[in-house]
């Protein structure tokens, strides 16, 4: 696979500010991408279990528009346990759905929203800590009804750590198989770029020393080494029958896949989610009329 990683820095790598983050521009080899196709033969991700039978806690959000029942995944234990801890502390009581985008998602969990004035811009509130990413892809993905953790952007959060309290529920759109193919290719390129950038960060001291000595040959050698490492460790993930069926029949937001932690799903109450996504909002995507979580009931703990 000939993946072309554009030169960064003077010839290979660039440092970004005092944080010492390294960035690398990556673009795809056209012939390689033309050969990539969406396969449906990976049975390891063809999970056909009824969501009700999947192990994990079940909670019910009691909102001002109706109830939404959620299943939390045991495969994302840090997110599961943190969510259950917040529920036990009644954290979500009175929290608003502060960001609602039709045909995309509804978002809640900002602690500043509990007593927010009408029209106040929300979304930056947090609890002073983040949760390590638990991206279990392709097993769990951003289908219609997926429950996932919000987070800050890659530029300031390259590890893709999750907000401690903010989460979203996907509504999304339906896609054709050709659209899914194109998105899968873009996701693959994002994964390649992310791995390469992380590899550069791990070699930050070496890169800085080579830059200081203006050793362009050594920089290029290191670049090629990291390219080879990236190619060896990042492979395109096939889309399973289940993923294709979900995205073409019930829909979702596949462009978010492999970038955010999906840690559960709605098992009943999507009619309420749809009702929320259709409300009128302001320019900041906040509903004009407050939609509040009144409380959260634990239906099943394990």
One Martini backbone bead per residue (centre of mass of N, CA, C, O) as a GRO file, in nm:
protein
  302
    1UNK     BB    1   0.092   0.038   0.027
    2UNK     BB    2   0.077   0.377  -0.100
    3UNK     BB    3   0.133   0.611   0.135
    4UNK     BB    4   0.114   0.963   0.142
    5UNK     BB    5   0.334   1.164   0.334
    6UNK     BB    6   0.373   1.466   0.389
    7UNK     BB    7   0.582   1.695   0.441
    8UNK     BB    8   0.731   1.808   0.746
    9UNK     BB    9   0.853   2.083   0.802
   10UNK     BB   10   1.119   2.128   0.616
   11UNK     BB   11   1.058   1.796   0.525
   12UNK     BB   12   0.868   1.639   0.770
   13UNK     BB   13   0.837   1.806   1.061
   14UNK     BB   14   0.604   1.974   1.295
   15UNK     BB   15   0.582   2.208   1.532
   16UNK     BB   16   0.322   2.297   1.787
   17UNK     BB   17   0.419   2.478   1.997
   18UNK     BB   18   0.441   2.418   2.344
   19UNK     BB   19   0.300   2.127   2.325
   20UNK     BB   20   0.451   1.952   2.093
   21UNK     BB   21   0.281   1.911   1.864
   22UNK     BB   22   0.227   1.702   1.582
   23UNK     BB   23   0.202   1.742   1.229
   24UNK     BB   24   0.037   1.560   0.948
   25UNK     BB   25   0.002   1.529   0.617
   26UNK     BB   26  -0.254   1.329   0.454
   27UNK     BB   27  -0.274   1.127   0.156
   28UNK     BB   28  -0.408   0.943  -0.098
   29UNK     BB   29  -0.382   0.679  -0.302
   30UNK     BB   30  -0.576   0.639  -0.568
   31UNK     BB   31  -0.538   0.340  -0.636
   32UNK     BB   32  -0.588   0.231  -0.355
   33UNK     BB   33  -0.877   0.345  -0.313
   34UNK     BB   34  -1.002   0.199  -0.560
   35UNK     BB   35  -0.954  -0.090  -0.411
   36UNK     BB   36  -1.141  -0.010  -0.200
   37UNK     BB   37  -1.387  -0.196  -0.012
   38UNK     BB   38  -1.693  -0.299   0.110
   39UNK     BB   39  -1.707  -0.545   0.335
   40UNK     BB   40  -1.924  -0.848   0.461
   41UNK     BB   41  -1.730  -1.098   0.608
   42UNK     BB   42  -1.707  -1.006   0.914
   43UNK     BB   43  -1.821  -1.191   1.178
   44UNK     BB   44  -1.705  -1.036   1.433
   45UNK     BB   45  -1.925  -0.782   1.359
   46UNK     BB   46  -2.194  -0.975   1.347
   47UNK     BB   47  -2.407  -0.852   1.567
   48UNK     BB   48  -2.741  -1.002   1.639
   49UNK     BB   49  -2.822  -0.910   1.900
   50UNK     BB   50  -3.030  -0.824   2.127
   51UNK     BB   51  -3.002  -0.549   2.317
   52UNK     BB   52  -3.141  -0.676   2.574
   53UNK     BB   53  -2.910  -0.920   2.586
   54UNK     BB   54  -2.694  -0.730   2.648
   55UNK     BB   55  -2.468  -0.673   2.858
   56UNK     BB   56  -2.578  -0.438   3.103
   57UNK     BB   57  -2.690  -0.156   3.191
   58UNK     BB   58  -3.011   0.006   3.279
   59UNK     BB   59  -3.158   0.319   3.181
   60UNK     BB   60  -3.383   0.606   3.257
   61UNK     BB   61  -3.483   0.884   3.095
   62UNK     BB   62  -3.655   1.159   3.240
   63UNK     BB   63  -3.832   1.368   3.048
   64UNK     BB   64  -4.030   1.640   2.944
   65UNK     BB   65  -4.112   1.435   2.676
   66UNK     BB   66  -3.997   1.165   2.801
   67UNK     BB   67  -3.878   0.834   2.772
   68UNK     BB   68  -3.533   0.692   2.788
   69UNK     BB   69  -3.380   0.389   2.710
   70UNK     BB   70  -3.062   0.250   2.827
   71UNK     BB   71  -2.772   0.084   2.711
   72UNK     BB   72  -2.477  -0.034   2.859
   73UNK     BB   73  -2.150  -0.117   2.795
   74UNK     BB   74  -1.906  -0.343   2.903
   75UNK     BB   75  -1.677  -0.259   2.681
   76UNK     BB   76  -1.710   0.038   2.847
   77UNK     BB   77  -1.628   0.071   3.168
   78UNK     BB   78  -1.556   0.369   3.221
   79UNK     BB   79  -1.821   0.489   3.113
   80UNK     BB   80  -2.020   0.322   3.267
   81UNK     BB   81  -1.925   0.391   3.560
   82UNK     BB   82  -1.948   0.696   3.538
   83UNK     BB   83  -2.246   0.711   3.471
   84UNK     BB   84  -2.348   0.560   3.726
   85UNK     BB   85  -2.231   0.759   3.925
   86UNK     BB   86  -2.394   1.007   3.833
   87UNK     BB   87  -2.668   0.881   3.884
   88UNK     BB   88  -2.625   0.828   4.195
   89UNK     BB   89  -2.585   1.162   4.223
   90UNK     BB   90  -2.799   1.316   4.042
   91UNK     BB   91  -2.671   1.489   3.811
   92UNK     BB   92  -2.902   1.486   3.569
   93UNK     BB   93  -3.078   1.654   3.724
   94UNK     BB   94  -3.193   1.928   3.523
   95UNK     BB   95  -3.071   1.877   3.261
   96UNK     BB   96  -3.010   1.983   2.943
   97UNK     BB   97  -3.083   2.003   2.607
   98UNK     BB   98  -2.839   2.208   2.439
   99UNK     BB   99  -2.806   2.018   2.167
  100UNK     BB  100  -2.989   2.038   1.849
  101UNK     BB  101  -2.978   1.827   1.548
  102UNK     BB  102  -3.121   1.761   1.280
  103UNK     BB  103  -3.014   1.466   1.150
  104UNK     BB  104  -2.804   1.383   1.406
  105UNK     BB  105  -2.841   1.512   1.725
  106UNK     BB  106  -2.845   1.483   2.087
  107UNK     BB  107  -2.746   1.697   2.370
  108UNK     BB  108  -2.594   1.646   2.701
  109UNK     BB  109  -2.441   1.731   3.039
  110UNK     BB  110  -2.431   2.028   3.121
  111UNK     BB  111  -2.395   2.173   3.428
  112UNK     BB  112  -2.472   2.477   3.334
  113UNK     BB  113  -2.785   2.407   3.252
  114UNK     BB  114  -2.961   2.397   3.510
  115UNK     BB  115  -2.946   2.746   3.543
  116UNK     BB  116  -3.011   2.853   3.272
  117UNK     BB  117  -3.068   3.097   3.070
  118UNK     BB  118  -3.230   3.223   2.829
  119UNK     BB  119  -2.999   3.186   2.556
  120UNK     BB  120  -2.772   3.052   2.676
  121UNK     BB  121  -2.464   2.943   2.615
  122UNK     BB  122  -2.369   2.601   2.562
  123UNK     BB  123  -2.103   2.322   2.623
  124UNK     BB  124  -1.844   2.393   2.837
  125UNK     BB  125  -1.914   2.210   3.053
  126UNK     BB  126  -1.763   2.048   3.346
  127UNK     BB  127  -1.582   1.820   3.596
  128UNK     BB  128  -1.247   1.820   3.569
  129UNK     BB  129  -1.264   1.563   3.375
  130UNK     BB  130  -1.163   1.271   3.194
  131UNK     BB  131  -1.198   0.999   2.953
  132UNK     BB  132  -1.078   0.744   2.821
  133UNK     BB  133  -1.077   0.601   2.540
  134UNK     BB  134  -1.344   0.355   2.403
  135UNK     BB  135  -1.298   0.239   2.094
  136UNK     BB  136  -1.530  -0.009   1.963
  137UNK     BB  137  -1.412  -0.062   1.659
  138UNK     BB  138  -1.688  -0.201   1.477
  139UNK     BB  139  -1.897  -0.289   1.695
  140UNK     BB  140  -1.929   0.021   1.762
  141UNK     BB  141  -2.159   0.274   1.640
  142UNK     BB  142  -2.332   0.558   1.469
  143UNK     BB  143  -2.619   0.480   1.503
  144UNK     BB  144  -2.934   0.479   1.541
  145UNK     BB  145  -2.927   0.530   1.898
  146UNK     BB  146  -2.663   0.608   1.984
  147UNK     BB  147  -2.432   0.621   2.260
  148UNK     BB  148  -2.218   0.910   2.322
  149UNK     BB  149  -1.928   1.085   2.374
  150UNK     BB  150  -1.822   1.379   2.429
  151UNK     BB  151  -1.577   1.621   2.289
  152UNK     BB  152  -1.297   1.750   2.206
  153UNK     BB  153  -1.083   1.836   1.983
  154UNK     BB  154  -0.798   1.716   1.840
  155UNK     BB  155  -0.614   1.969   1.876
  156UNK     BB  156  -0.667   1.938   2.214
  157UNK     BB  157  -0.747   1.599   2.177
  158UNK     BB  158  -0.567   1.342   2.058
  159UNK     BB  159  -0.691   1.105   2.256
  160UNK     BB  160  -1.007   1.127   2.277
  161UNK     BB  161  -1.128   1.228   2.524
  162UNK     BB  162  -1.391   1.234   2.742
  163UNK     BB  163  -1.645   1.352   2.873
  164UNK     BB  164  -1.782   1.312   3.189
  165UNK     BB  165  -2.107   1.412   3.098
  166UNK     BB  166  -2.125   1.439   2.796
  167UNK     BB  167  -2.385   1.346   2.557
  168UNK     BB  168  -2.508   1.150   2.274
  169UNK     BB  169  -2.778   1.102   2.035
  170UNK     BB  170  -2.847   0.940   1.750
  171UNK     BB  171  -2.994   0.999   1.427
  172UNK     BB  172  -2.954   1.106   1.141
  173UNK     BB  173  -2.897   0.925   0.835
  174UNK     BB  174  -2.933   0.789   0.527
  175UNK     BB  175  -2.738   0.552   0.321
  176UNK     BB  176  -2.554   0.457   0.076
  177UNK     BB  177  -2.311   0.243  -0.019
  178UNK     BB  178  -2.132   0.454  -0.163
  179UNK     BB  179  -2.122   0.650   0.076
  180UNK     BB  180  -1.992   0.451   0.273
  181UNK     BB  181  -1.734   0.407   0.121
  182UNK     BB  182  -1.634   0.699   0.138
  183UNK     BB  183  -1.634   0.714   0.449
  184UNK     BB  184  -1.442   0.479   0.501
  185UNK     BB  185  -1.201   0.612   0.366
  186UNK     BB  186  -1.188   0.859   0.552
  187UNK     BB  187  -1.152   0.706   0.816
  188UNK     BB  188  -0.888   0.571   0.738
  189UNK     BB  189  -0.728   0.835   0.700
  190UNK     BB  190  -0.767   0.930   0.992
  191UNK     BB  191  -0.624   0.690   1.123
  192UNK     BB  192  -0.352   0.735   0.990
  193UNK     BB  193  -0.300   1.021   1.089
  194UNK     BB  194  -0.322   0.965   1.393
  195UNK     BB  195  -0.093   0.763   1.414
  196UNK     BB  196   0.133   0.940   1.297
  197UNK     BB  197   0.113   1.168   1.505
  198UNK     BB  198   0.171   0.992   1.754
  199UNK     BB  199   0.448   0.899   1.660
  200UNK     BB  200   0.571   1.181   1.654
  201UNK     BB  201   0.534   1.248   1.954
  202UNK     BB  202   0.725   1.011   2.053
  203UNK     BB  203   0.966   1.176   1.868
  204UNK     BB  204   1.014   1.474   1.959
  205UNK     BB  205   1.312   1.494   2.051
  206UNK     BB  206   1.439   1.386   1.792
  207UNK     BB  207   1.320   1.593   1.597
  208UNK     BB  208   1.436   1.847   1.732
  209UNK     BB  209   1.733   1.767   1.700
  210UNK     BB  210   1.730   1.744   1.388
  211UNK     BB  211   1.643   2.033   1.338
  212UNK     BB  212   1.881   2.175   1.484
  213UNK     BB  213   2.093   2.016   1.281
  214UNK     BB  214   1.978   1.990   0.987
  215UNK     BB  215   1.890   1.670   0.942
  216UNK     BB  216   1.729   1.571   0.665
  217UNK     BB  217   1.799   1.272   0.630
  218UNK     BB  218   1.700   1.176   0.910
  219UNK     BB  219   1.413   1.283   0.884
  220UNK     BB  220   1.337   1.109   0.638
  221UNK     BB  221   1.395   0.837   0.771
  222UNK     BB  222   1.187   0.871   0.996
  223UNK     BB  223   0.942   0.910   0.820
  224UNK     BB  224   0.955   0.631   0.680
  225UNK     BB  225   0.932   0.469   0.940
  226UNK     BB  226   0.647   0.584   1.023
  227UNK     BB  227   0.500   0.496   0.773
  228UNK     BB  228   0.548   0.192   0.805
  229UNK     BB  229   0.417   0.169   1.081
  230UNK     BB  230   0.139   0.265   0.996
  231UNK     BB  231   0.081   0.049   0.776
  232UNK     BB  232   0.116  -0.200   0.979
  233UNK     BB  233  -0.120  -0.087   1.204
  234UNK     BB  234  -0.321   0.020   0.970
  235UNK     BB  235  -0.639  -0.102   0.882
  236UNK     BB  236  -0.902  -0.164   0.704
  237UNK     BB  237  -1.233  -0.169   0.795
  238UNK     BB  238  -1.492  -0.355   0.769
  239UNK     BB  239  -1.821  -0.378   0.675
  240UNK     BB  240  -2.089  -0.502   0.796
  241UNK     BB  241  -2.400  -0.608   0.755
  242UNK     BB  242  -2.509  -0.447   0.995
  243UNK     BB  243  -2.402  -0.168   0.922
  244UNK     BB  244  -2.528  -0.142   0.644
  245UNK     BB  245  -2.819  -0.180   0.733
  246UNK     BB  246  -2.836   0.053   0.931
  247UNK     BB  247  -2.739   0.293   0.737
  248UNK     BB  248  -2.971   0.220   0.509
  249UNK     BB  249  -3.238   0.205   0.711
  250UNK     BB  250  -3.193   0.390   0.993
  251UNK     BB  251  -2.914   0.510   1.030
  252UNK     BB  252  -2.676   0.792   1.092
  253UNK     BB  253  -2.307   0.875   1.181
  254UNK     BB  254  -2.033   0.759   1.021
  255UNK     BB  255  -1.828   1.010   1.045
  256UNK     BB  256  -1.779   0.932   1.369
  257UNK     BB  257  -1.625   0.693   1.339
  258UNK     BB  258  -1.346   0.620   1.539
  259UNK     BB  259  -1.372   0.909   1.735
  260UNK     BB  260  -1.596   0.803   1.932
  261UNK     BB  261  -1.747   0.695   2.223
  262UNK     BB  262  -1.941   0.409   2.225
  263UNK     BB  263  -2.156   0.312   2.526
  264UNK     BB  264  -2.446   0.280   2.379
  265UNK     BB  265  -2.819   0.244   2.370
  266UNK     BB  266  -3.131   0.258   2.250
  267UNK     BB  267  -3.427   0.051   2.353
  268UNK     BB  268  -3.623   0.300   2.423
  269UNK     BB  269  -3.753   0.614   2.292
  270UNK     BB  270  -3.710   0.727   1.992
  271UNK     BB  271  -3.959   0.908   1.980
  272UNK     BB  272  -3.837   1.116   2.175
  273UNK     BB  273  -3.583   1.184   2.022
  274UNK     BB  274  -3.738   1.285   1.771
  275UNK     BB  275  -3.887   1.509   1.916
  276UNK     BB  276  -3.635   1.666   1.998
  277UNK     BB  277  -3.504   1.704   1.705
  278UNK     BB  278  -3.778   1.887   1.615
  279UNK     BB  279  -3.717   2.132   1.754
  280UNK     BB  280  -3.675   2.449   1.816
  281UNK     BB  281  -3.390   2.663   1.747
  282UNK     BB  282  -3.110   2.829   1.775
  283UNK     BB  283  -2.794   2.928   1.665
  284UNK     BB  284  -2.680   2.712   1.901
  285UNK     BB  285  -2.893   2.461   1.917
  286UNK     BB  286  -3.094   2.558   2.120
  287UNK     BB  287  -3.373   2.522   2.261
  288UNK     BB  288  -3.630   2.741   2.307
  289UNK     BB  289  -3.745   2.508   2.475
  290UNK     BB  290  -3.696   2.347   2.744
  291UNK     BB  291  -3.516   2.034   2.785
  292UNK     BB  292  -3.543   1.798   3.050
  293UNK     BB  293  -3.391   1.617   3.298
  294UNK     BB  294  -3.556   1.485   3.576
  295UNK     BB  295  -3.434   1.183   3.564
  296UNK     BB  296  -3.272   0.868   3.677
  297UNK     BB  297  -3.331   0.524   3.623
  298UNK     BB  298  -3.254   0.214   3.751
  299UNK     BB  299  -3.323  -0.098   3.607
  300UNK     BB  300  -3.018  -0.216   3.563
  301UNK     BB  301  -2.687  -0.299   3.681
  302UNK     BB  302  -2.605  -0.582   3.477
   0.00000   0.00000   0.00000
